[in-house]
Coordinates of C-alpha atoms and ligand atoms in Angstrom, one line a residue:
M146 CA -45.9 65.7 -226.8
I147 CA -46.2 64.5 -223.3
N148 CA -44.2 61.4 -222.5
P149 CA -46.4 59.3 -220.2
N150 CA -43.3 57.6 -218.8
A151 CA -41.3 60.7 -218.4
S152 CA -41.9 60.8 -214.7
E153 CA -40.8 57.2 -214.4
P154 CA -37.1 57.1 -213.7
S155 CA -35.2 55.5 -216.5
V156 CA -37.3 53.2 -218.6
N157 CA -34.8 51.0 -220.5
I158 CA -35.4 50.3 -224.2
L159 CA -33.3 47.9 -226.3
I160 CA -33.3 48.5 -230.0
V161 CA -32.2 45.6 -232.2
D162 CA -31.5 46.3 -235.8
D163 CA -28.6 45.3 -238.2
K164 CA -28.5 48.8 -239.6
P165 CA -26.9 51.3 -237.3
P166 CA -28.6 54.4 -238.9
N167 CA -32.0 52.9 -238.1
I168 CA -30.9 52.5 -234.5
Q169 CA -29.6 56.0 -234.4
V170 CA -32.8 57.6 -235.7
L171 CA -35.1 55.8 -233.3
S172 CA -32.7 56.1 -230.4
K173 CA -32.5 59.9 -230.8
M174 CA -36.2 60.3 -230.8
L175 CA -36.8 58.0 -227.9
T176 CA -34.1 59.6 -225.8
K177 CA -35.7 62.9 -226.5
V178 CA -39.0 61.9 -224.9
G179 CA -37.1 60.6 -221.8
Y180 CA -36.3 56.9 -222.3
K181 CA -32.9 55.3 -221.9
V182 CA -31.9 53.6 -225.0
R183 CA -29.4 50.9 -225.9
G184 CA -28.9 49.6 -229.4
V185 CA -27.4 46.4 -230.8
T186 CA -26.9 45.3 -234.3
S187 CA -27.3 41.5 -234.3
G188 CA -29.5 38.8 -232.8
K189 CA -26.7 37.3 -230.7
M190 CA -25.7 40.7 -229.3
A191 CA -29.4 41.2 -228.5
L192 CA -29.5 38.0 -226.4
T193 CA -26.4 38.9 -224.4
A194 CA -27.6 42.4 -223.8
A195 CA -31.1 41.3 -222.8
K196 CA -29.7 38.7 -220.4
T197 CA -27.0 40.8 -218.7
M198 CA -29.2 43.8 -218.2
P199 CA -32.8 43.1 -219.0
P200 CA -34.5 46.1 -220.6
D201 CA -38.1 47.1 -220.0
I202 CA -39.1 46.7 -223.6
I203 CA -37.4 45.6 -226.9
L204 CA -37.9 47.0 -230.3
L205 CA -36.8 44.1 -232.6
D206 CA -36.0 44.0 -236.3
I207 CA -36.8 40.8 -238.2
K208 CA -34.4 40.6 -241.1
M209 CA -30.9 40.3 -239.7
P210 CA -28.0 38.3 -241.1
D211 CA -26.9 36.0 -238.3
M212 CA -30.2 35.3 -236.4
D213 CA -33.5 36.7 -237.5
G214 CA -35.9 38.5 -235.1
Y215 CA -38.3 35.5 -234.7
E216 CA -35.4 33.4 -233.5
V217 CA -34.2 36.1 -231.1
C218 CA -37.7 36.5 -229.7
Q219 CA -38.2 32.7 -229.2
H220 CA -34.9 32.5 -227.4
L221 CA -35.8 35.3 -225.1
K222 CA -39.1 33.7 -224.2
Q223 CA -37.3 30.7 -222.9
F224 CA -35.4 32.3 -220.1
P225 CA -37.0 33.4 -216.8
E226 CA -35.1 36.7 -216.7
T227 CA -36.2 37.7 -220.2
V228 CA -39.6 36.0 -220.7
E229 CA -41.6 38.9 -219.3
I230 CA -40.0 41.6 -221.5
P231 CA -42.5 42.9 -224.1
I232 CA -41.1 42.6 -227.6
I233 CA -42.4 44.9 -230.4
F234 CA -41.3 43.8 -233.9
I235 CA -40.4 46.6 -236.3
S236 CA -40.1 45.5 -239.8
A237 CA -40.5 46.4 -243.4
L238 CA -42.3 43.0 -244.0
Q239 CA -45.9 43.7 -244.5
D240 CA -47.3 40.3 -245.2
A241 CA -50.0 39.1 -242.7
Q242 CA -48.0 35.8 -242.5
D243 CA -45.0 37.7 -241.1
K244 CA -47.2 39.4 -238.5
V245 CA -48.7 36.0 -237.5
K246 CA -45.2 34.5 -237.2
A247 CA -44.1 37.5 -235.1
F248 CA -47.0 37.0 -232.6
A249 CA -46.5 33.3 -232.6
A250 CA -42.8 33.8 -231.6
G251 CA -44.0 35.8 -228.6
G252 CA -44.1 39.4 -229.8
V253 CA -46.7 41.7 -228.3
D254 CA -46.9 44.1 -231.2
Y255 CA -45.9 44.8 -234.8
I256 CA -44.9 48.1 -236.4
I257 CA -44.3 48.5 -240.1
K258 CA -41.3 50.4 -241.5
P259 CA -41.1 53.1 -242.4
F260 CA -42.7 54.1 -239.1
Q261 CA -44.2 57.3 -237.7
F262 CA -42.4 58.1 -234.5
E263 CA -45.8 59.0 -232.8
E264 CA -47.0 55.5 -233.5
V265 CA -43.8 53.9 -232.1
H266 CA -44.1 56.1 -229.0
A267 CA -47.8 55.4 -228.5
R268 CA -47.2 51.6 -228.8
V269 CA -44.2 51.6 -226.5
S270 CA -46.1 53.6 -223.9
L271 CA -49.0 51.2 -224.2
H272 CA -47.0 48.1 -223.7
L273 CA -45.0 49.7 -220.8
A274 CA -48.3 50.5 -219.2
F275 CA -49.5 46.8 -219.7
R276 CA -46.3 45.6 -218.3
K277 CA -46.7 47.8 -215.3
T278 CA -50.2 46.6 -214.7
R279 CA -49.1 43.1 -215.2
Y280 CA -46.4 43.6 -212.6
Q281 CA -48.8 45.2 -210.2
L282 CA -51.1 42.3 -210.6
Q283 CA -48.3 39.9 -210.0
Q284 CA -47.4 41.8 -206.8
L285 CA -51.0 41.7 -205.8
N286 CA -51.2 38.0 -206.5
Q287 CA -48.1 37.4 -204.5
E288 CA -49.5 39.4 -201.6
L289 CA -52.7 37.4 -201.7
E290 CA -50.8 34.2 -201.8
K291 CA -48.8 35.3 -198.8
R292 CA -52.0 36.2 -196.9
V293 CA -53.7 33.0 -197.8
E294 CA -50.6 31.2 -196.6
E295 CA -50.6 33.1 -193.3
R296 CA -54.3 32.5 -192.8
T297 CA -53.8 28.8 -193.5
T298 CA -51.0 28.6 -191.0
A299 CA -53.2 30.4 -188.4
L300 CA -56.1 28.1 -189.2
L301 CA -53.9 25.1 -188.9
E302 CA -52.6 26.4 -185.6
A303 CA -56.1 27.0 -184.4
Q304 CA -57.1 23.6 -185.6
G305 CA -54.2 22.1 -183.7
E306 CA -55.3 24.0 -180.6
L307 CA -58.8 22.8 -181.1
L308 CA -57.6 19.3 -181.4
F309 CA -55.5 19.7 -178.3
Y310 CA -58.3 21.1 -176.2
A311 CA -60.7 18.4 -177.5
R312 CA -58.7 16.1 -175.3
H313 CA -57.2 18.4 -172.7
D314 CA -58.5 20.5 -169.9
S315 CA -58.0 24.2 -170.6
L316 CA -57.3 25.3 -167.1
T317 CA -54.7 22.7 -166.2
N318 CA -53.7 21.4 -169.7
L319 CA -54.1 17.9 -168.2
A320 CA -55.8 15.2 -170.3
N321 CA -59.5 15.4 -170.0
R322 CA -62.1 12.6 -169.5
R323 CA -62.2 11.8 -173.2
L324 CA -58.4 11.3 -173.5
L325 CA -58.3 9.4 -170.3
L326 CA -61.0 7.0 -171.5
E327 CA -59.2 6.5 -174.8
R328 CA -56.0 5.5 -172.9
V329 CA -57.9 3.3 -170.5
D330 CA -59.5 1.7 -173.5
L331 CA -56.1 0.9 -175.0
A332 CA -54.8 -0.5 -171.7
L333 CA -58.0 -2.6 -171.4
K334 CA -57.3 -4.1 -174.8
R335 CA -53.9 -5.2 -173.6
V336 CA -55.5 -6.7 -170.5
H337 CA -57.8 -8.8 -172.8
E338 CA -54.8 -9.8 -175.0
E339 CA -52.0 -10.5 -172.6
D340 CA -52.2 -12.6 -169.5
H341 CA -51.2 -10.9 -166.2
Y342 CA -51.3 -7.4 -167.8
L343 CA -52.3 -5.0 -165.0
F344 CA -53.1 -1.3 -164.7
A345 CA -54.9 0.9 -162.1
V346 CA -57.1 3.9 -162.3
L347 CA -57.4 6.3 -159.4
V348 CA -60.0 9.0 -159.0
I349 CA -59.0 11.8 -156.7
D350 CA -61.4 14.4 -155.2
L351 CA -60.2 17.4 -153.2
D352 CA -61.8 17.7 -149.8
R353 CA -63.1 21.1 -148.9
F354 CA -62.4 22.5 -152.4
K355 CA -65.9 24.0 -152.7
R356 CA -65.4 25.8 -149.4
I357 CA -62.0 27.2 -150.5
N358 CA -63.6 28.3 -153.8
D359 CA -66.5 30.0 -152.0
S360 CA -64.5 31.6 -149.3
E361 CA -61.2 32.5 -151.1
G362 CA -62.7 33.2 -154.5
H363 CA -62.4 31.4 -157.9
M364 CA -59.0 32.8 -158.7
V365 CA -57.5 31.0 -155.7
G366 CA -59.6 27.9 -156.4
D367 CA -58.3 27.8 -160.0
R368 CA -54.7 28.3 -158.9
L369 CA -55.1 25.5 -156.4
L370 CA -56.3 23.2 -159.1
V371 CA -53.3 24.1 -161.3
E372 CA -50.9 23.5 -158.4
V373 CA -52.4 20.2 -157.6
S374 CA -52.1 19.2 -161.3
R375 CA -48.5 20.0 -161.4
T376 CA -47.9 18.1 -158.1
L377 CA -49.7 15.1 -159.5
E378 CA -47.6 15.2 -162.7
T379 CA -44.4 15.0 -160.7
L380 CA -45.6 11.8 -159.0
V381 CA -46.3 9.7 -162.1
S382 CA -44.0 8.2 -164.7
P383 CA -44.1 9.4 -168.3
A384 CA -46.3 6.5 -169.5
D385 CA -49.0 7.3 -167.0
T386 CA -51.8 9.7 -167.6
V387 CA -53.0 12.4 -165.2
A388 CA -56.4 13.8 -166.1
R389 CA -58.8 16.3 -164.8
L390 CA -62.4 15.0 -164.9
G391 CA -64.0 18.3 -164.0
G392 CA -64.4 20.5 -161.0
D393 CA -62.0 19.3 -158.3
E394 CA -61.9 15.7 -159.6
F395 CA -58.8 14.2 -161.0
A396 CA -57.9 10.8 -162.3
I397 CA -54.7 8.9 -162.9
L398 CA -54.1 6.0 -165.1
L399 CA -51.1 3.9 -163.9
D400 CA -50.3 1.8 -166.9
P401 CA -48.8 -0.8 -166.4
I402 CA -48.4 -1.8 -162.8
E403 CA -46.5 -4.8 -161.4
D404 CA -49.1 -5.7 -158.7
V405 CA -51.9 -4.2 -156.6
N406 CA -49.4 -3.1 -154.0
E407 CA -47.7 -0.8 -156.4
A408 CA -51.0 1.0 -156.9
L409 CA -51.7 1.1 -153.2
R410 CA -48.3 2.5 -152.4
F411 CA -48.9 5.2 -155.1
A412 CA -52.3 6.1 -153.6
Q413 CA -50.6 6.4 -150.2
E414 CA -48.0 8.7 -151.8
I415 CA -50.6 11.0 -153.3
K416 CA -52.4 11.1 -150.0
T417 CA -49.3 12.2 -148.1
T418 CA -48.2 14.6 -150.8
L419 CA -51.6 16.3 -151.2
T420 CA -52.4 16.4 -147.5
T421 CA -50.7 19.7 -147.1
S422 CA -51.2 23.4 -147.4
F423 CA -50.6 25.3 -150.6
F424 CA -49.6 28.9 -150.7
I425 CA -51.6 30.8 -153.2
Q426 CA -51.6 34.6 -153.5
E427 CA -49.9 34.6 -150.1
K428 CA -52.8 32.7 -148.6
E429 CA -52.4 29.3 -147.1
V430 CA -55.0 26.9 -148.2
F431 CA -55.2 23.5 -146.8
T432 CA -56.6 20.5 -148.7
S433 CA -56.5 16.7 -148.6
P434 CA -57.5 14.1 -151.2
S435 CA -60.2 11.4 -151.1
I436 CA -58.9 8.7 -153.4
G437 CA -60.8 5.8 -155.0
L438 CA -58.8 3.1 -156.7
T439 CA -59.7 0.3 -159.1
I440 CA -57.4 -2.4 -160.6
S441 CA -57.9 -3.7 -164.1
H442 CA -59.6 -7.1 -164.6
P443 CA -60.5 -9.0 -167.8
S444 CA -64.1 -8.9 -166.8
Y445 CA -64.2 -5.2 -167.4
Q446 CA -65.7 -4.6 -170.9
S447 CA -65.4 -0.8 -171.2
P448 CA -63.3 2.0 -169.8
I449 CA -66.4 3.7 -168.4
E450 CA -67.0 0.8 -166.1
I451 CA -63.5 1.1 -164.7
L452 CA -63.8 4.9 -164.1
R453 CA -67.2 4.3 -162.5
D454 CA -65.8 1.9 -160.0
A455 CA -62.9 4.1 -159.1
D456 CA -65.5 6.8 -158.6
I457 CA -67.6 4.6 -156.4
A458 CA -64.5 3.8 -154.3
M459 CA -63.7 7.5 -154.1
G460 CA -67.2 8.2 -152.8
Q461 CA -66.6 5.5 -150.1
A462 CA -63.3 7.2 -149.1
K463 CA -65.2 10.5 -148.7
E464 CA -67.9 8.9 -146.7
K465 CA -65.5 7.2 -144.4
G466 CA -64.0 10.5 -143.4
R467 CA -62.0 12.0 -146.3
G468 CA -58.3 12.4 -146.7
R469 CA -58.0 8.6 -147.3
Y470 CA -58.1 6.0 -150.1
E471 CA -60.3 3.1 -150.8
I472 CA -59.9 0.3 -153.2
F473 CA -63.0 -0.8 -155.2
N474 CA -64.8 -4.0 -154.4
Q475 CA -68.0 -5.7 -155.5
Q476 CA -70.0 -4.8 -152.4
M477 CA -69.4 -1.2 -153.2
H478 CA -70.9 -1.7 -156.6
A479 CA -73.9 -3.4 -155.2
Q480 CA -74.4 -0.6 -152.7
A481 CA -74.1 2.0 -155.4
L482 CA -76.6 0.2 -157.5
K483 CA -79.0 0.0 -154.6
L484 CA -78.7 3.7 -154.0
L485 CA -79.4 4.4 -157.7
T486 CA -82.5 2.3 -157.6
L487 CA -83.6 4.0 -154.4
E488 CA -83.2 7.3 -156.1
T489 CA -85.4 6.3 -159.1
D490 CA -88.0 4.9 -156.7
L491 CA -88.0 8.1 -154.7
R492 CA -88.8 10.0 -157.8
H493 CA -91.7 7.7 -158.5
G494 CA -92.7 8.0 -154.9
I495 CA -93.0 11.7 -155.2
D496 CA -95.0 11.5 -158.4
K497 CA -97.3 8.8 -157.0
D498 CA -97.8 10.4 -153.6
E499 CA -96.4 7.4 -151.7
F500 CA -95.4 9.4 -148.6
E501 CA -97.4 9.8 -145.4
V502 CA -96.8 11.7 -142.3
Y503 CA -96.9 10.0 -138.9
Y504 CA -97.2 12.0 -135.6
Q505 CA -95.3 11.2 -132.5
P506 CA -96.8 12.8 -129.4
I507 CA -94.6 15.2 -127.4
M508 CA -95.5 15.3 -123.8
Q509 CA -95.0 17.8 -121.0
L510 CA -93.3 15.8 -118.3
N511 CA -94.6 17.5 -115.1
P512 CA -97.5 16.9 -115.0
I513 CA -97.8 14.6 -118.0
A514 CA -99.8 16.2 -120.8
L515 CA -99.9 16.1 -124.6
V516 CA -98.5 19.4 -125.9
G517 CA -97.8 18.5 -129.6
F518 CA -96.4 16.2 -132.1
E519 CA -93.4 15.6 -134.1
A520 CA -94.2 15.0 -137.8
L521 CA -92.2 12.0 -139.2
I522 CA -92.3 11.0 -142.8
R523 CA -93.2 7.4 -143.8
W524 CA -92.7 5.9 -147.2
Q525 CA -94.9 3.0 -148.2
H526 CA -93.0 1.5 -151.2
P527 CA -95.3 -0.3 -153.6
R528 CA -93.0 -3.4 -153.8
K529 CA -90.5 -3.1 -150.9
G530 CA -93.0 -2.1 -148.3
F531 CA -92.1 0.3 -145.5
I532 CA -88.8 2.1 -145.9
S533 CA -87.5 4.0 -142.9
P534 CA -86.6 7.7 -143.2
G535 CA -83.1 6.8 -141.9
E536 CA -82.6 4.9 -145.1
F537 CA -84.1 7.2 -147.7
I538 CA -83.6 10.7 -146.3
P539 CA -79.8 10.6 -146.8
V540 CA -80.4 9.6 -150.5
A541 CA -83.0 12.4 -150.8
E542 CA -80.5 14.8 -149.4
N543 CA -77.7 13.7 -151.8
T544 CA -79.9 14.0 -154.8
G545 CA -81.7 17.2 -154.0
L546 CA -85.0 15.3 -153.8
I547 CA -85.3 16.4 -150.2
I548 CA -86.6 19.8 -151.4
P549 CA -89.8 18.4 -153.0
I550 CA -90.2 15.9 -150.2
G551 CA -89.8 18.6 -147.6
T552 CA -92.6 20.6 -149.3
I553 CA -94.8 17.5 -149.4
V554 CA -94.4 17.0 -145.6
L555 CA -95.0 20.7 -144.9
E556 CA -98.2 20.7 -146.9
K557 CA -99.5 17.6 -145.4
V558 CA -98.7 18.7 -141.8
C559 CA -100.3 22.1 -142.3
H560 CA -103.3 20.6 -143.8
Q561 CA -103.6 18.2 -140.8
I562 CA -103.2 20.9 -138.2
Q563 CA -105.9 23.0 -140.0
T564 CA -108.3 20.1 -140.0
W565 CA -107.8 19.4 -136.3
N566 CA -108.1 23.0 -135.5
Q567 CA -111.4 23.2 -137.1
K568 CA -112.7 20.1 -135.4
Y569 CA -111.3 20.3 -131.9
P570 CA -111.0 23.3 -129.5
Q571 CA -108.1 21.5 -127.7
A572 CA -106.1 21.7 -130.9
R573 CA -105.9 25.5 -130.6
N574 CA -102.5 25.5 -128.9
L575 CA -101.2 22.4 -130.6
K576 CA -97.7 22.6 -132.0
V577 CA -96.3 20.2 -134.6
A578 CA -92.6 20.0 -135.1
V579 CA -91.4 19.5 -138.7
N580 CA -87.9 18.2 -139.5
L581 CA -85.9 20.3 -141.8
S582 CA -82.8 18.9 -143.5
S583 CA -79.8 21.1 -143.7
K584 CA -79.9 20.6 -147.5
Q585 CA -83.2 22.5 -147.5
F586 CA -81.3 25.5 -146.3
N587 CA -79.8 25.7 -149.8
D588 CA -83.3 26.2 -151.2
V589 CA -83.5 30.0 -151.6
N590 CA -87.3 29.8 -151.8
L591 CA -87.6 27.9 -148.5
V592 CA -89.0 30.8 -146.4
Q593 CA -91.3 31.8 -149.2
K594 CA -92.6 28.3 -149.5
I595 CA -93.4 28.1 -145.8
D596 CA -95.2 31.5 -146.1
E597 CA -97.2 30.2 -149.1
V598 CA -98.3 27.0 -147.4
L599 CA -99.3 28.7 -144.2
E600 CA -101.3 31.2 -146.2
K601 CA -102.9 28.6 -148.4
M602 CA -104.1 26.8 -145.3
S603 CA -104.9 30.0 -143.5
L604 CA -102.8 28.7 -140.6
K605 CA -101.1 30.8 -138.0
S606 CA -97.4 30.2 -137.9
N607 CA -97.2 29.6 -134.2
H608 CA -98.6 26.1 -134.7
L609 CA -95.4 25.1 -136.5
K610 CA -92.1 24.2 -135.0
I611 CA -89.0 23.7 -137.0
E612 CA -86.5 21.0 -136.1
I613 CA -83.0 21.3 -137.4
T614 CA -80.1 19.1 -136.3
E615 CA -77.2 20.4 -134.3
T616 CA -74.7 19.3 -137.0
S617 CA -76.5 21.3 -139.7
L618 CA -76.0 24.4 -137.6
I619 CA -72.3 23.8 -137.5
E620 CA -72.1 23.2 -141.2
H621 CA -73.8 26.3 -142.3
S622 CA -73.4 28.7 -139.5
L623 CA -73.7 32.2 -141.2
S624 CA -76.4 31.4 -143.7
T625 CA -78.2 29.4 -141.0
I626 CA -78.3 32.4 -138.6
K627 CA -79.9 34.4 -141.4
L628 CA -82.5 31.7 -142.2
L629 CA -83.3 31.2 -138.5
K630 CA -83.9 34.9 -138.0
E631 CA -86.3 34.9 -140.9
L632 CA -88.2 32.0 -139.4
K633 CA -88.2 33.7 -136.0
K634 CA -89.7 36.9 -137.6
R635 CA -92.7 34.7 -138.5
D636 CA -93.1 33.5 -135.0
L637 CA -91.9 30.0 -135.8
E638 CA -90.3 28.1 -133.0
I639 CA -86.9 26.5 -133.6
C640 CA -85.9 23.3 -132.0
L641 CA -82.3 21.9 -132.1
D642 CA -82.6 18.1 -132.8
D643 CA -80.2 15.3 -131.8
F644 CA -78.5 17.7 -129.4
G645 CA -75.3 16.5 -127.9
T646 CA -74.1 14.6 -131.0
G647 CA -72.7 17.5 -132.9
Y648 CA -70.0 18.8 -130.4
S649 CA -71.3 22.3 -130.4
S650 CA -70.7 24.2 -127.2
L651 CA -73.6 25.9 -125.5
S652 CA -71.8 29.3 -125.7
Y653 CA -71.7 28.9 -129.5
L654 CA -75.4 28.0 -129.4
H655 CA -76.3 31.3 -127.9
Q656 CA -75.7 33.1 -131.2
F657 CA -78.6 31.2 -132.8
P658 CA -82.2 32.0 -132.1
V659 CA -83.1 28.6 -130.7
D660 CA -86.1 28.0 -128.5
T661 CA -85.8 24.3 -127.6
L662 CA -83.0 21.7 -127.3
K663 CA -83.9 18.1 -128.0
I664 CA -81.4 15.9 -126.2
D665 CA -80.4 13.0 -128.4
R666 CA -81.8 9.6 -127.8
S667 CA -78.4 8.0 -127.1
F668 CA -78.1 10.0 -123.8
I669 CA -81.6 9.1 -122.7
N670 CA -80.9 5.5 -123.6
S671 CA -77.9 5.3 -121.3
I672 CA -79.9 6.4 -118.2
G673 CA -79.4 3.8 -115.5
K674 CA -76.8 1.9 -117.5
P675 CA -73.1 1.5 -116.6
Q676 CA -72.0 4.0 -119.2
D677 CA -74.5 6.5 -117.7
N678 CA -74.4 10.0 -119.3
S679 CA -76.7 11.5 -116.7
E680 CA -74.3 14.2 -115.8
I681 CA -74.2 15.4 -119.3
I682 CA -78.0 15.4 -119.4
Q683 CA -78.1 17.3 -116.2
S684 CA -75.7 20.0 -117.4
I685 CA -77.5 20.4 -120.8
I686 CA -80.8 21.0 -119.0
T687 CA -79.3 23.5 -116.6
L688 CA -77.5 25.4 -119.2
A689 CA -80.5 25.4 -121.6
H690 CA -82.6 26.8 -118.8
N691 CA -80.1 29.5 -118.1
L692 CA -80.3 30.4 -121.8
K693 CA -84.1 30.5 -121.5
M694 CA -84.5 27.4 -123.7
K695 CA -86.8 24.5 -123.1
V696 CA -85.6 20.9 -123.2
V697 CA -87.2 17.9 -124.9
A698 CA -85.9 14.4 -124.1
E699 CA -86.0 12.2 -127.2
G700 CA -86.5 8.4 -127.1
I701 CA -87.9 7.8 -123.6
E702 CA -88.6 4.1 -123.5
T703 CA -88.9 3.3 -119.8
E704 CA -90.6 4.6 -116.7
E705 CA -87.2 4.8 -115.0
Q706 CA -85.9 7.2 -117.7
L707 CA -89.1 9.2 -117.3
I708 CA -88.8 9.6 -113.6
Y709 CA -85.2 10.5 -113.8
L710 CA -85.9 13.2 -116.4
Q711 CA -88.7 14.5 -114.3
Q712 CA -86.3 14.8 -111.4
L713 CA -83.9 16.8 -113.6
N714 CA -86.7 19.2 -114.4
C715 CA -86.7 18.3 -118.1
D716 CA -89.6 20.1 -119.7
F717 CA -90.8 17.7 -122.4
G718 CA -90.3 14.2 -123.7
Q719 CA -91.2 11.8 -126.5
G720 CA -90.6 8.2 -127.0
Y721 CA -92.0 4.7 -127.2
F722 CA -92.8 4.8 -123.5
F723 CA -95.6 7.2 -124.4
N724 CA -96.3 6.4 -128.0
R725 CA -94.6 5.4 -131.2
P726 CA -95.1 7.7 -134.2
L727 CA -98.8 7.3 -135.0
P728 CA -100.9 7.5 -138.2
P729 CA -103.0 10.7 -138.3
I730 CA -106.2 8.8 -137.2
E731 CA -104.5 7.4 -134.0
A732 CA -102.9 10.8 -133.3
E733 CA -106.4 12.3 -133.6
K734 CA -107.8 9.9 -131.0
L735 CA -105.1 11.0 -128.5
L736 CA -105.9 14.6 -129.2
I737 CA -109.6 14.1 -128.4
N738 CA -108.8 12.3 -125.1
N739 CA -106.3 14.9 -124.0
Ligands
LIG1050 P1 -85.4 12.5 -135.6 O1 -85.9 13.8 -136.1 O2 -84.5 12.6 -134.5 O3 -86.7 11.7 -135.2 C1 -86.8 10.8 -134.1 C2 -86.6 9.4 -134.5 O4 -86.5 8.6 -133.3 C3 -87.8 8.9 -135.3 O5 -87.3 7.9 -136.2 C4 -88.6 8.2 -134.2 O6 -89.5 7.2 -134.7 C5 -87.6 7.6 -133.4 N1 -88.0 7.4 -132.0 C6 -88.9 8.1 -131.3 N2 -89.0 7.6 -130.0 C7 -88.2 6.6 -130.0 C8 -87.9 5.7 -128.9 O7 -88.4 5.7 -127.8 N3 -87.0 4.7 -129.2 C9 -86.4 4.6 -130.4 N4 -85.5 3.6 -130.6 N5 -86.7 5.5 -131.4 C10 -87.6 6.4 -131.2 P2 -87.7 7.9 -137.7 O8 -89.1 8.3 -137.8 O9 -87.2 6.7 -138.2 O10 -86.9 9.1 -138.3 C11 -85.5 9.1 -138.3 C12 -84.9 10.4 -138.7 O11 -85.3 10.7 -140.1 C13 -85.5 11.6 -137.9 O12 -84.8 11.7 -136.8 C14 -85.2 12.7 -138.9 O13 -83.9 13.1 -138.8 C15 -85.4 12.1 -140.2 N6 -86.8 12.4 -140.7 C16 -88.0 11.9 -140.4 N7 -88.9 12.5 -141.0 C17 -88.4 13.5 -141.7 C18 -88.9 14.6 -142.5 O14 -90.1 14.8 -142.7 N8 -88.0 15.5 -143.0 C19 -86.6 15.3 -142.8 N9 -85.8 16.2 -143.3 N10 -86.1 14.4 -142.0 C20 -87.0 13.5 -141.4
LIG1051 MG1 -86.6 15.4 -135.3
LIG1052 MG1 -83.7 13.4 -133.1

């Protein structure tokens, strides 16, 4: 007969029977099929044997003098080291009651004496197999439990990480806006509860960061942000919060402070510490901070208001020349509100077509003759009346609205030239100059838009002149050269506006395809006055002529100025002396009489 367990090394069987001959018979047969067998002749011995060296299975007699098999079985089922051992009763008792008792005591099987060895063997094998399966299941269970535990830990960790990054910035590990606002909120509660409790919030923006990011790459940009974060952390005390609000904007909550001076001294310290060069990937990058600062006050109702005011102050610092700090005050708020309203109104203005174009004549100076116009936008606000471009163009530039506004002007101007062209032969050579903001250079569709408008109006491009300011040239040099070359390809003339205010040298100028220089009004205005700039005017004209450029003088208001400019051989001029910017109908009259 094949022993199913023979291949298993040493399965241990314990036989319990008060009659040694019974043990001997069974033991012999079991050993023969490959089991290891021990035998004991009393219940007590059985307990000791099972506990000291737990067998794999027990064959247990019932009727024994000191302790019967039921009792032995119940005992063994009480101890962890023996509870799992399968116990097969072997007994001459045949009553069903006895079998029920045996199973109730914890037995797994019941063999009636006299037994057939094949039966004993088969049942032993079966229960060993059960036991083995049970063991494997247990192992599997344990393994599963372990894995569940591991997963749970990983999940908890991930959750912890999620929780962390819900309130922190992933690049710098600093607090993020949310955490900062929560802390400012707590501080604000104390301000409302305790007299004289003070804290400060600073918003810090890195000057020139965008340029560093664009020119040196994002890796360097990111490193710089991390370095700045670490530097800021060294400057604060543990109770304070350093946060990154996004991009190159940071904020610091100083909580509490003794007085306003403490916050100001701190702002000064940040300014000095961050106005420096950082070495990143062996490159030296230079930055400086613009800092806005606001001090707590019981009138603040929400942390957002505080952050907003620090932000407004930061904007002021930037506007006043960067690398400095400003403390928030009420005028700033009013100003910010005004700009916001203006922006909303501008959007309406675009939708409702509230813009018009006026035309200021440009005159040839020797002999005097009308050669063209400069197109200047006018905004008729439905409630506030006339708003000058000096006021709304900067807002349009900051909000991107200059792009649709620029298109409106271009369309209106082209339409106007086309109308005049059809009506009057003297308009054939008319040129109209349109002002282009440097912010429009960012519009990748700019050239395409100009093409489209010209085509829609079937207008030749040489009727248009583009005016860009000298400062915008300096800001954008490379991309501007490309753009200007594109415009030149289309035969559009380029005029450099407000010349003399942007500190560009004429030698630098010569890289740009510029046709005309327009000398800034401030120079013309000084003619004949004590702080006369006429030498500068003279050299601009001479140099421009050497570079084959024409010169327009802007803002001629008096005859004296005109005569002087004529003497200097200035080519063209415009100004109140000739005409103010005129509505189309007035400009048209001039054109007819020319
Ligand atoms: P700008 O291009 O330098 O335009 C000349 C400004 O000087 C105009 O002011 C004009 O009215 C004014 N002006 C002309 N002659 C005289 C004079 O003899 N004396 C004085 N005191 N001023 C004179 P305006 O129309 O208020 O425009 C201001 C600025 O707004 C313009 O300066 C230009 O930079 C910008 N701007 C105007 N229209 C547009 C536009 O359609 N698009 C863009 N991007 N900017 C525009
Ligand atoms: Mg202009
Ligand atoms: Mg100008």
